[in-house]
Amino acid sequence: MSRIEDYAVIGNCETMALVNRDATIHWLCLPRFDSDACFAALLGDGGNGYWRLAPADDGAQIERRYRDGTLVLETEFTTADGTVLVIDCMRAHDNDDNVDVLRLVRGIHGKVPMCMRLCLRFGYGHVVPWVSRTADGRMQAMSGPDRVVLSSSAELRGEDLTTLADCVVAAGEEVPFALTWRNSWQPLSAAVDVAAGIAQETAQWTRWSSRCKPAGAWTEAVMRSLITLKALSHRETGGIVAAATTSLPEEIGGERNWDYRYCWLRDSTLTLFALTESGYFDEAVAWRQWLLRAVGGDPAHPQIMYGVGGERRLAEVDLPWLAGYAGSKPVRIGNAASGQLQLDVYGELMDSLYHARHAGLDELDAGWDLQRLLVEHLETVWQQPDEGIWEIRGAPLQFTHSKVMAWVAVDRAIRSIEEFDEHGPLERWRELRQRIHDDVCEHGFDRELGSFVQSYGSKAMDASLLQIPLVGFLRADDERVRGTIAQVEAQLLDGGFVRRYNTGAKVDGLKGREGVFLACSFWLADCMVLQGRVDQARELFERLLALRNDVGLLAEEYDPQARRQLGNFPQAFSHIALVNTAHNLSRASKPVEKRAGFGKQG
């Protein structure tokens, strides 16, 4: 079983494939991030679908890299017979519904025998398609609404419900493979020019990444994270999914396996900071517009997550035919947390829309009307217990972070009135803001610990409390904030990185534990910056960068004992946090100070 960090990704801003070190694709959903997978070996075995393209010699030495500033992957194989390069990418289409996976084998020197094995299984590895040849000799596989066509200059044949090809590639030769998805009722599209498609994608990614603002010594890491974030965004809807995968475990062999192929409101503010501070305003506008469309269906009752197009029904079901990554079951699709009450999303949404205006993004006509409805509804529910930022599956609690973010929502509404001449019940909201602030300071702070705590009346720590100075609820030099950061470091550090909280069935309704949470570790570095502990922040940031895999990608979590990545992959939240912390460390004008400075400093 490959480790999570053994994967690179290719994508077309509609979906994403996970490519192993040996150039085998183990995961791909078509045609969209949240569509059914046609390669699901990642969560099962080879019988659930994969696409291998590699030398016949299993002992080949392997090196891989992305072309600079692109999502075009190059895997170099060196065998006793010679060296070949496998070049992988996906192609975006502006004028049709096709999805193309392009693979090119290029001989570097010698003559290398190559083998191609394509095992397509629709419905998350459950459905064997009907395979036949097209009139022009290509292989096509169909099942229900899906049709996938494979074309190549190599001779294709079928064997044991798998499509195979064997060829010898000499220096200077190229053998192309193109896998094209299209709805089964649509006419066949023309064969793809693989080499031209790869050149086009290389040029487009290079142009896009050239707009990235520098981040000092960390420019390369920031650029790779932004490319990953761009690849996780949907080119038509503007939605940004949390990850390309479902059910990669937070504990190997455990049950903490969730579907992250959806768009979380919680990511909104930090996403906007990462994009605008890096010079990507078009993407920021598209994300902001997606937010408003998604929430606009029922602005008084926002969900915490939506589908790529803003869909609300994300029913959670188990897939029993998949064994799970490294035996981690159940495998889930859909996400029941979409129906939870999580009060913090009001703050994140209001904060992101407020920041968007400060960043110069044009305000939509209905934007303020929607925000007023959000805050008016929040007035009636902010005192309720909820499932909190970490989406617990246990009993709702009075989470301190949730109340802090309710304060943020009201604060940003007040500031929108004061700074942008909007209309609203200013004095009523000022009184509400103070009432929430007082409530948090009275009930969410433990005087014995000298720290804020996870929920009212508890002694538990929670890394979400690091957000208190980052959102401007209290200054970083406030004694209560200093005590909170100290308690997080004392109680939640594991191997020098930050766990979200102490897991367990009594807390979150689930068995087992999880790894350290990478975004929270970046938050600690941001808090250190605000405290003036810049050298410590830089040291922590460098250790976090060292956790990236060989092509610069991060999952959601990390296991310091086993020294491996955990959770869904690649994780937008981790890469967003990386970008923002890099800017906080490399710039005189720091995003964290901008965000914290917006709020009342209590």
Coordinates of C-alpha atoms in Angstrom, one line a residue:
M1 CA 0.0 0.0 0.0
S2 CA 1.4 3.4 -1.0
R3 CA 1.7 6.1 1.5
I4 CA -0.5 9.2 1.0
E5 CA 2.6 11.3 0.4
D6 CA 3.6 8.9 -2.5
Y7 CA 1.0 10.6 -4.7
A8 CA 1.3 13.5 -7.0
V9 CA -1.8 15.0 -8.7
I10 CA -2.8 16.2 -12.1
G11 CA -6.0 18.1 -12.8
N12 CA -8.0 20.4 -15.1
C13 CA -9.9 22.6 -12.6
E14 CA -12.8 20.2 -12.9
T15 CA -11.4 17.1 -11.3
M16 CA -8.1 15.6 -10.2
A17 CA -6.2 12.3 -10.5
L18 CA -3.8 10.9 -7.9
V19 CA -0.6 9.5 -9.5
N20 CA 1.6 7.1 -7.6
R21 CA 5.4 7.3 -7.7
D22 CA 5.5 4.5 -10.4
A23 CA 3.1 6.6 -12.6
T24 CA 0.0 4.5 -11.7
I25 CA -3.2 6.4 -11.4
H26 CA -5.1 5.1 -8.4
W27 CA -7.9 7.7 -8.0
L28 CA -9.9 9.7 -10.5
C29 CA -13.5 10.9 -10.4
L30 CA -15.2 11.8 -13.7
P31 CA -16.2 14.3 -14.8
R32 CA -16.2 16.4 -11.6
F33 CA -14.4 16.3 -8.2
D34 CA -17.5 14.9 -6.5
S35 CA -18.5 12.5 -9.3
D36 CA -18.2 8.7 -9.1
A37 CA -14.6 7.4 -9.3
C38 CA -13.6 5.3 -12.3
F39 CA -10.2 4.5 -10.6
A40 CA -10.7 3.6 -7.0
A41 CA -7.7 1.4 -6.2
L42 CA -6.7 4.1 -3.6
L43 CA -9.5 2.9 -1.4
G44 CA -9.5 -0.8 -2.4
D45 CA -7.3 -2.8 -4.7
G46 CA -6.4 -3.1 -8.4
G47 CA -9.8 -4.7 -9.1
N48 CA -11.4 -1.3 -8.2
G49 CA -9.7 0.5 -11.1
Y50 CA -6.3 1.9 -11.9
W51 CA -4.1 3.0 -14.9
R52 CA -0.5 1.8 -14.9
L53 CA 2.1 3.1 -17.4
A54 CA 5.6 2.1 -16.5
P55 CA 8.6 0.0 -17.7
A56 CA 8.2 -3.8 -17.7
D57 CA 11.2 -3.8 -15.3
D58 CA 9.8 -3.4 -11.8
G59 CA 13.2 -2.5 -10.5
A60 CA 13.5 0.8 -12.3
Q61 CA 14.9 3.8 -10.5
I62 CA 12.3 6.6 -10.3
E63 CA 12.6 10.3 -10.1
R64 CA 9.7 12.7 -10.6
R65 CA 9.0 16.5 -10.7
Y66 CA 6.5 19.0 -11.9
R67 CA 7.5 21.2 -14.8
D68 CA 8.3 24.6 -13.2
G69 CA 5.1 26.6 -12.4
T70 CA 2.8 23.9 -13.8
L71 CA 0.7 20.9 -12.9
V72 CA 2.4 18.9 -15.7
L73 CA 4.0 15.9 -14.0
E74 CA 7.2 14.2 -15.3
T75 CA 8.2 10.7 -14.0
E76 CA 11.6 9.5 -15.1
F77 CA 12.4 5.8 -15.1
T78 CA 15.9 4.4 -15.4
T79 CA 16.3 0.7 -16.1
A80 CA 19.2 -1.5 -17.2
D81 CA 18.0 -0.9 -20.8
G82 CA 17.7 2.9 -20.8
T83 CA 15.7 5.8 -19.6
V84 CA 12.2 7.0 -20.4
L85 CA 10.0 9.9 -19.3
V86 CA 6.3 9.6 -18.6
I87 CA 4.6 13.0 -18.9
D88 CA 1.2 13.3 -17.4
C89 CA -1.4 16.1 -17.3
M90 CA -5.1 16.8 -17.7
R91 CA -6.6 19.2 -20.3
A92 CA -9.2 21.8 -19.6
H93 CA -11.9 22.4 -22.2
D94 CA -13.7 25.7 -22.7
N95 CA -16.0 24.6 -25.5
D96 CA -17.1 21.0 -24.8
D97 CA -17.8 18.5 -22.0
N98 CA -14.8 16.3 -22.6
V99 CA -12.3 15.4 -19.8
D100 CA -8.9 14.3 -21.2
V101 CA -6.1 12.6 -19.3
L102 CA -3.0 12.9 -21.4
R103 CA 0.0 10.6 -21.0
L104 CA 3.2 10.6 -23.1
V105 CA 6.1 8.2 -23.0
R106 CA 9.3 9.8 -24.3
G107 CA 12.5 7.8 -24.8
I108 CA 15.6 9.5 -23.4
H109 CA 18.3 6.9 -24.1
G110 CA 18.5 3.2 -24.8
K111 CA 15.4 1.1 -25.5
V112 CA 12.9 0.5 -22.7
P113 CA 10.1 -2.1 -22.8
M114 CA 7.0 -0.5 -21.5
C115 CA 3.7 -1.9 -20.3
M116 CA 0.3 -0.2 -20.0
R117 CA -2.5 -1.6 -17.9
L118 CA -5.9 0.1 -17.8
C119 CA -8.6 -1.3 -15.5
L120 CA -11.7 0.9 -15.6
R121 CA -14.3 0.4 -12.9
F122 CA -17.2 2.9 -12.8
G123 CA -19.3 3.6 -9.7
Y124 CA -16.4 3.8 -7.3
G125 CA -14.8 0.5 -8.4
H126 CA -18.1 -1.4 -8.4
V127 CA -19.2 -1.5 -12.1
V128 CA -17.3 -3.3 -14.9
P129 CA -18.0 -1.4 -18.1
W130 CA -18.9 -2.8 -21.5
V131 CA -15.7 -2.5 -23.6
S132 CA -15.6 -2.4 -27.4
R133 CA -13.7 -0.8 -30.3
T134 CA -14.7 2.3 -32.1
A135 CA -14.8 2.4 -35.9
D136 CA -11.3 4.0 -35.9
G137 CA -9.8 1.4 -33.7
R138 CA -9.9 3.1 -30.3
M139 CA -11.1 1.3 -27.2
Q140 CA -14.2 2.5 -25.5
A141 CA -15.8 1.6 -22.2
M142 CA -19.4 2.4 -21.4
S143 CA -21.7 2.1 -18.4
G144 CA -24.9 4.2 -17.9
P145 CA -24.1 7.9 -18.4
D146 CA -20.3 7.3 -18.7
R147 CA -18.1 6.6 -21.7
V148 CA -14.4 6.6 -21.7
V149 CA -12.3 6.3 -24.9
L150 CA -8.6 5.3 -24.9
S151 CA -6.5 6.1 -27.9
S152 CA -2.8 5.4 -28.5
S153 CA -0.3 4.7 -31.2
A154 CA 0.5 1.5 -29.3
E155 CA -1.5 -1.7 -30.1
L156 CA -4.3 -2.1 -27.6
R157 CA -5.8 -5.4 -26.6
G158 CA -8.2 -6.8 -24.0
E159 CA -7.4 -9.4 -21.4
D160 CA -9.2 -10.4 -18.1
L161 CA -11.4 -7.3 -18.2
T162 CA -8.4 -5.0 -18.6
T163 CA -7.0 -3.1 -21.6
L164 CA -3.3 -3.7 -22.2
A165 CA -0.5 -2.5 -24.4
D166 CA 3.2 -3.4 -24.6
C167 CA 5.8 -1.5 -26.6
V168 CA 9.5 -0.7 -26.7
V169 CA 10.3 3.0 -26.6
A170 CA 13.7 4.0 -28.0
A171 CA 15.6 7.3 -27.5
G172 CA 13.9 10.1 -29.4
E173 CA 10.6 8.2 -29.7
E174 CA 7.2 9.1 -28.2
V175 CA 4.2 7.0 -27.5
P176 CA 1.0 8.9 -26.7
F177 CA -2.0 7.7 -24.6
A178 CA -5.2 9.7 -24.2
L179 CA -8.2 8.8 -22.0
T180 CA -11.2 10.9 -22.8
W181 CA -14.5 11.0 -20.8
R182 CA -17.7 12.1 -22.4
N183 CA -21.4 11.5 -21.7
S184 CA -22.4 8.2 -23.3
W185 CA -25.2 9.6 -25.3
Q186 CA -23.0 12.2 -27.0
P187 CA -21.2 11.5 -30.3
L188 CA -17.6 10.4 -30.2
S189 CA -15.1 13.3 -30.2
A190 CA -12.0 13.3 -32.4
A191 CA -8.8 11.7 -31.2
V192 CA -6.6 13.9 -29.1
D193 CA -3.1 15.2 -30.1
V194 CA -1.4 14.3 -26.8
A195 CA 1.9 16.1 -27.4
A196 CA 0.2 19.3 -28.5
G197 CA -2.2 19.1 -25.5
I198 CA 0.7 18.8 -23.0
A199 CA 2.4 21.7 -24.6
Q200 CA -0.7 23.8 -24.4
E201 CA -1.3 22.9 -20.7
T202 CA 2.4 23.7 -19.9
A203 CA 2.0 27.1 -21.5
Q204 CA -1.2 27.9 -19.8
W205 CA 0.0 26.9 -16.3
T206 CA 3.3 28.8 -16.8
R207 CA 1.3 32.0 -17.7
W208 CA -0.9 31.6 -14.7
S209 CA 1.9 31.0 -12.2
S210 CA 4.0 33.9 -13.5
R211 CA 1.5 36.2 -11.8
C212 CA 2.4 34.9 -8.4
K213 CA 3.8 37.6 -6.1
P214 CA 7.1 36.7 -4.5
A215 CA 7.3 35.4 -0.9
G216 CA 11.1 35.7 -0.4
A217 CA 12.8 32.4 0.3
W218 CA 9.5 30.6 0.2
T219 CA 8.3 31.7 -3.3
E220 CA 8.5 28.2 -4.7
A221 CA 6.5 26.7 -1.8
V222 CA 3.9 29.4 -2.1
M223 CA 3.6 29.0 -5.9
R224 CA 3.2 25.2 -5.6
S225 CA 0.5 25.7 -3.0
L226 CA -1.3 28.2 -5.2
I227 CA -1.1 25.9 -8.2
T228 CA -2.7 23.2 -6.0
L229 CA -5.4 25.6 -4.8
K230 CA -6.1 26.6 -8.4
A231 CA -6.4 23.0 -9.4
L232 CA -8.8 22.3 -6.6
S233 CA -11.1 25.1 -7.9
H234 CA -13.8 24.5 -10.4
R235 CA -13.3 26.6 -13.5
E236 CA -17.0 27.2 -14.2
T237 CA -18.5 27.5 -10.7
G238 CA -15.6 29.1 -8.8
G239 CA -16.1 26.7 -5.9
I240 CA -12.9 25.3 -4.3
V241 CA -13.1 21.8 -2.9
A242 CA -11.4 20.9 0.4
A243 CA -9.5 18.0 -1.2
A244 CA -9.7 15.7 -4.2
T245 CA -10.4 12.5 -2.2
T246 CA -12.8 10.9 0.2
S247 CA -12.1 8.6 3.1
L248 CA -8.3 8.9 3.4
P249 CA -8.0 8.2 7.1
E250 CA -7.0 10.5 9.9
E251 CA -5.9 7.4 11.7
I252 CA -4.6 4.4 9.8
G253 CA -7.2 1.6 10.3
G254 CA -9.6 3.9 12.0
E255 CA -13.1 5.2 11.3
R256 CA -12.3 9.0 11.0
N257 CA -12.8 8.8 7.2
W258 CA -14.7 11.7 5.5
D259 CA -15.6 12.9 2.1
Y260 CA -13.8 16.2 1.4
R261 CA -14.7 16.7 -2.2
Y262 CA -17.0 19.6 -1.3
C263 CA -16.7 23.4 -0.7
W264 CA -16.5 24.6 2.9
L265 CA -17.6 28.1 3.9
R266 CA -15.1 27.9 6.7
D267 CA -12.2 28.2 4.3
S268 CA -13.6 31.4 2.8
T269 CA -11.6 34.2 4.6
L270 CA -8.3 32.5 4.5
T271 CA -8.8 31.5 0.9
L272 CA -9.5 35.1 -0.1
F273 CA -6.4 36.3 1.8
A274 CA -4.2 33.7 0.1
L275 CA -5.5 34.6 -3.3
T276 CA -5.6 38.4 -3.1
E277 CA -2.3 38.7 -1.2
S278 CA -0.7 36.5 -4.0
G279 CA -2.1 38.6 -6.8
Y280 CA -5.0 36.3 -8.0
F281 CA -8.0 38.6 -7.9
D282 CA -10.0 36.8 -10.7
E283 CA -10.0 33.6 -8.6
A284 CA -10.9 35.5 -5.5
V285 CA -13.8 37.1 -7.3
A286 CA -15.0 33.7 -8.6
W287 CA -14.8 32.3 -5.0
R288 CA -16.6 35.2 -3.5
Q289 CA -19.4 34.9 -6.1
W290 CA -19.6 31.2 -5.5
L291 CA -20.1 31.9 -1.7
L292 CA -22.9 34.4 -2.4
R293 CA -24.7 32.0 -4.8
A294 CA -24.4 29.0 -2.5
V295 CA -25.7 30.9 0.6
G296 CA -28.3 32.9 -1.4
G297 CA -30.6 29.9 -1.7
D298 CA -31.5 30.3 2.0
P299 CA -29.3 33.0 3.6
A300 CA -30.9 32.8 7.0
H301 CA -29.7 29.1 7.3
P302 CA -26.3 28.7 5.6
Q303 CA -24.9 25.2 5.4
I304 CA -21.3 24.7 6.5
M305 CA -20.5 23.1 3.1
Y306 CA -22.0 22.7 -0.4
G307 CA -21.4 20.8 -3.6
V308 CA -19.1 22.2 -6.3
G309 CA -22.1 23.9 -7.9
G310 CA -23.7 24.9 -4.6
E311 CA -25.7 21.8 -4.1
R312 CA -27.1 21.4 -0.6
R313 CA -28.0 17.7 -0.4
L314 CA -24.8 15.8 0.4
A315 CA -26.3 12.6 1.8
E316 CA -23.6 10.4 3.5
V317 CA -23.5 6.7 2.6
D318 CA -21.0 3.9 3.0
L319 CA -19.5 1.9 0.1
P320 CA -19.1 -1.6 1.6
W321 CA -17.4 -3.1 -1.5
L322 CA -14.3 -0.9 -0.9
A323 CA -11.9 -2.3 1.8
G324 CA -10.7 1.3 2.6
Y325 CA -7.2 2.8 2.5
A326 CA -5.0 0.4 4.5
G327 CA -8.1 -1.2 5.9
S328 CA -9.6 2.1 7.1
K329 CA -13.3 1.6 7.0
P330 CA -16.0 2.7 6.4
V331 CA -15.5 4.3 3.0
R332 CA -17.9 7.2 2.9
I333 CA -19.3 9.4 0.1
G334 CA -21.3 12.5 0.9
N335 CA -21.0 14.2 4.3
A336 CA -23.6 14.3 7.0
A337 CA -21.8 17.3 8.6
S338 CA -23.5 19.4 5.9
G339 CA -26.6 19.4 8.1
Q340 CA -24.9 20.4 11.3
L341 CA -25.3 23.7 13.1
Q342 CA -21.8 25.3 13.2
L343 CA -22.1 28.9 14.3
D344 CA -18.6 29.8 13.3
V345 CA -19.5 29.8 9.6
Y346 CA -21.4 33.1 10.1
G347 CA -18.2 34.7 11.2
E348 CA -16.1 33.2 8.4
L349 CA -18.6 34.2 5.7
M350 CA -19.0 37.8 7.0
D351 CA -15.3 38.1 7.5
S352 CA -14.5 37.0 3.9
L353 CA -17.1 39.4 2.4
Y354 CA -15.7 42.3 4.5
H355 CA -12.2 41.5 3.4
A356 CA -13.2 41.2 -0.2
R357 CA -14.4 44.8 -0.1
H358 CA -11.2 46.0 1.5
A359 CA -9.2 44.1 -1.1
G360 CA -11.1 46.0 -3.8
L361 CA -13.3 43.3 -5.1
D362 CA -16.5 44.8 -6.5
E363 CA -19.6 44.3 -4.3
L364 CA -22.5 42.5 -5.8
D365 CA -25.8 44.3 -5.7
A366 CA -27.4 41.8 -3.4
G367 CA -24.4 41.3 -1.2
W368 CA -25.3 43.5 1.7
D369 CA -28.9 42.5 1.8
L370 CA -27.7 38.9 2.1
Q371 CA -25.3 39.8 4.9
R372 CA -28.0 41.6 6.9
L373 CA -30.2 38.5 6.8
L374 CA -27.3 36.4 8.0
V375 CA -26.6 38.6 11.0
E376 CA -30.3 39.0 11.8
H377 CA -30.6 35.3 11.9
L378 CA -27.4 35.0 14.0
E379 CA -29.0 37.3 16.6
T380 CA -31.6 34.5 17.3
V381 CA -29.2 31.5 17.4
W382 CA -25.8 32.6 18.6
Q383 CA -26.5 31.3 22.2
Q384 CA -27.3 27.8 21.0
P385 CA -24.8 24.9 21.4
D386 CA -23.4 23.6 18.1
E387 CA -21.1 21.0 16.6
G388 CA -18.3 23.5 16.2
I389 CA -15.5 24.0 13.7
W390 CA -14.3 20.4 14.0
E391 CA -17.8 18.9 13.1
I392 CA -18.0 16.6 16.1
R393 CA -20.4 13.6 15.9
G394 CA -21.1 13.8 19.6
A395 CA -23.5 16.0 21.6
P396 CA -23.5 19.7 20.7
L397 CA -21.6 22.0 23.0
Q398 CA -21.1 25.7 23.7
F399 CA -17.9 25.9 21.8
T400 CA -15.8 29.0 22.6
H401 CA -14.5 29.3 19.1
S402 CA -18.1 29.3 17.7
K403 CA -19.0 32.2 20.0
V404 CA -15.8 34.1 19.0
M405 CA -16.8 33.8 15.3
A406 CA -20.3 34.9 16.1
W407 CA -18.7 38.0 17.5
V408 CA -16.7 38.3 14.2
A409 CA -19.8 38.2 12.1
V410 CA -21.4 41.1 14.1
D411 CA -18.2 43.0 14.2
R412 CA -17.7 42.9 10.4
A413 CA -21.4 43.9 9.9
I414 CA -20.8 46.9 12.1
R415 CA -17.6 47.9 10.3
S416 CA -19.3 47.5 6.9
I417 CA -21.9 50.1 8.1
E418 CA -19.2 52.4 9.5
E419 CA -16.7 52.1 6.6
F420 CA -18.9 51.4 3.5
D421 CA -21.9 53.5 4.4
E422 CA -24.3 50.5 4.5
H423 CA -27.6 50.6 6.3
G424 CA -28.4 48.5 9.4
P425 CA -29.3 48.6 13.1
L426 CA -25.9 50.0 14.2
E427 CA -26.6 50.6 17.9
R428 CA -28.4 47.2 18.3
W429 CA -25.5 45.4 16.7
R430 CA -23.0 47.3 18.8
E431 CA -24.8 46.1 21.9
L432 CA -24.9 42.6 20.5
R433 CA -21.2 42.6 19.8
Q434 CA -20.4 43.6 23.3
R435 CA -22.8 41.1 24.8
I436 CA -21.1 38.2 22.8
H437 CA -17.7 39.5 23.8
D438 CA -18.6 39.6 27.5
D439 CA -20.2 36.2 27.3
V440 CA -17.1 34.6 25.8
C441 CA -14.8 36.3 28.3
E442 CA -17.0 35.2 31.2
H443 CA -17.8 31.6 30.2
G444 CA -15.1 30.6 27.8
F445 CA -12.2 31.6 30.0
D446 CA -10.8 29.4 32.8
R447 CA -9.1 31.5 35.4
E448 CA -7.4 28.5 37.0
L449 CA -5.7 27.6 33.7
G450 CA -5.3 31.3 32.7
S451 CA -6.6 30.3 29.3
F452 CA -9.7 30.1 27.1
V453 CA -11.0 26.6 26.8
Q454 CA -12.7 24.4 24.2
S455 CA -16.2 24.9 25.5
Y456 CA -18.0 26.7 28.3
G457 CA -17.3 25.0 31.6
S458 CA -14.7 22.6 30.3
K459 CA -10.9 22.3 31.0
A460 CA -10.1 21.0 27.5
M461 CA -7.9 22.8 25.1
D462 CA -8.6 23.3 21.4
A463 CA -6.4 24.7 18.7
S464 CA -9.3 26.7 17.3
L465 CA -8.6 29.1 20.2
L466 CA -5.5 30.2 18.3
Q467 CA -8.0 32.2 16.1
I468 CA -8.8 34.6 19.0
P469 CA -5.9 37.0 18.2
L470 CA -5.9 36.2 14.5
V471 CA -9.5 37.5 14.0
G472 CA -9.0 40.5 16.4
F473 CA -11.2 39.3 19.2
L474 CA -8.4 40.2 21.6
R475 CA -4.9 41.4 21.0
A476 CA -2.0 38.9 20.9
D477 CA -0.4 40.7 23.9
D478 CA -3.5 40.3 26.1
E479 CA -2.7 38.3 29.1
R480 CA -5.6 35.9 28.4
V481 CA -4.4 35.3 24.9
R482 CA -0.8 34.7 26.0
G483 CA -2.1 32.2 28.5
T484 CA -4.2 30.4 25.8
I485 CA -1.3 30.1 23.4
A486 CA 0.9 28.8 26.2
Q487 CA -1.7 26.2 27.1
V488 CA -2.1 25.1 23.4
E489 CA 1.7 24.7 23.3
A490 CA 1.7 22.8 26.6
Q491 CA -1.2 20.5 25.9
L492 CA -1.6 20.0 22.2
L493 CA 1.9 19.9 20.8
D494 CA 2.9 16.5 19.4
G495 CA 6.3 16.1 17.8
G496 CA 6.5 19.9 17.7
F497 CA 3.2 20.3 15.7
V498 CA -0.4 21.1 16.9
R499 CA -3.2 18.6 17.4
R500 CA -6.7 20.1 17.1
Y501 CA -7.9 18.8 20.4
N502 CA -7.7 15.6 22.5
T503 CA -9.9 13.2 20.6
G504 CA -12.1 10.5 22.0
A505 CA -15.7 9.2 22.0
K506 CA -16.6 11.4 25.0
V507 CA -15.6 14.5 23.1
D508 CA -16.4 13.9 19.4
G509 CA -18.4 10.7 19.4
L510 CA -15.7 8.7 17.6
K511 CA -13.2 6.1 18.5
G512 CA -9.4 6.4 18.1
R513 CA -7.2 9.5 17.6
E514 CA -5.8 11.4 14.7
G515 CA -2.6 13.1 13.7
V516 CA -1.5 16.6 14.1
F517 CA -3.5 19.1 12.1
L518 CA -1.3 21.0 9.7
A519 CA -3.4 24.2 9.3
C520 CA -3.5 24.6 13.1
S521 CA 0.3 24.3 13.2
F522 CA 0.5 27.2 10.7
W523 CA -1.9 29.1 12.9
L524 CA 0.5 28.8 15.8
A525 CA 3.2 30.2 13.7
D526 CA 0.9 33.2 12.8
C527 CA 0.2 33.7 16.5
M528 CA 4.0 33.7 17.2
V529 CA 4.3 36.4 14.5
L530 CA 1.7 38.6 16.3
Q531 CA 3.6 38.0 19.6
G532 CA 6.9 39.1 18.1
R533 CA 8.3 35.5 18.3
V534 CA 9.4 35.7 14.7
D535 CA 12.4 33.4 15.0
Q536 CA 10.3 30.7 16.5
A537 CA 7.6 31.2 13.9
R538 CA 10.1 30.8 11.1
E539 CA 11.5 27.7 12.7
L540 CA 8.1 26.1 13.0
F541 CA 7.2 27.1 9.4
E542 CA 10.4 25.5 8.0
R543 CA 9.6 22.3 9.9
L544 CA 6.1 22.3 8.4
L545 CA 7.5 22.8 4.9
A546 CA 9.7 19.8 5.5
L547 CA 6.6 17.7 5.8
R548 CA 5.6 18.3 2.2
N549 CA 6.2 15.3 -0.1
D550 CA 8.8 15.4 -2.9
V551 CA 6.5 17.4 -5.2
G552 CA 5.5 19.9 -2.6
L553 CA 2.0 18.6 -1.5
L554 CA 0.4 18.3 1.9
A555 CA -2.5 16.3 3.2
E556 CA -4.7 17.4 6.1
E557 CA -2.7 15.8 9.0
Y558 CA 0.6 14.2 9.9
D559 CA 1.6 11.4 12.2
P560 CA 4.8 12.5 14.0
Q561 CA 5.5 8.9 15.3
A562 CA 5.0 7.1 12.0
R563 CA 6.3 10.1 10.0
R564 CA 3.7 10.0 7.4
Q565 CA 0.8 12.2 6.1
L566 CA -2.8 11.4 7.0
G567 CA -6.2 12.5 5.8
N568 CA -7.5 13.7 2.5
F569 CA -5.1 14.8 -0.1
P570 CA -4.1 17.3 -1.3
Q571 CA -5.7 19.5 1.4
A572 CA -6.7 23.0 0.4
F573 CA -6.8 24.2 4.1
S574 CA -3.1 23.1 4.6
H575 CA -1.9 24.9 1.4
I576 CA -4.0 28.0 2.1
A577 CA -2.5 28.2 5.6
L578 CA 1.0 27.7 4.2
V579 CA 0.6 30.6 1.8
N580 CA -0.7 33.0 4.4
T581 CA 2.0 32.1 6.9
A582 CA 4.7 32.6 4.3
H583 CA 3.3 36.1 3.6
N584 CA 3.2 36.8 7.3
L585 CA 6.9 35.9 7.6
S586 CA 8.1 37.6 4.4
R587 CA 6.3 40.9 4.2
A588 CA 6.3 44.1 6.1
S589 CA 2.5 44.3 5.6
K590 CA 1.3 41.0 7.0
P591 CA -2.1 39.5 6.2
V592 CA -2.5 38.4 9.9
E593 CA -2.1 42.0 11.1
K594 CA -4.7 43.1 8.5
R595 CA -7.2 40.6 9.6
A596 CA -6.6 41.1 13.3
G597 CA -6.6 44.8 12.9
F598 CA -10.1 44.8 11.4
G599 CA -11.7 43.7 14.7
K600 CA -12.2 45.4 18.0
Q601 CA -9.2 44.6 20.1
G602 CA -11.2 44.2 23.3

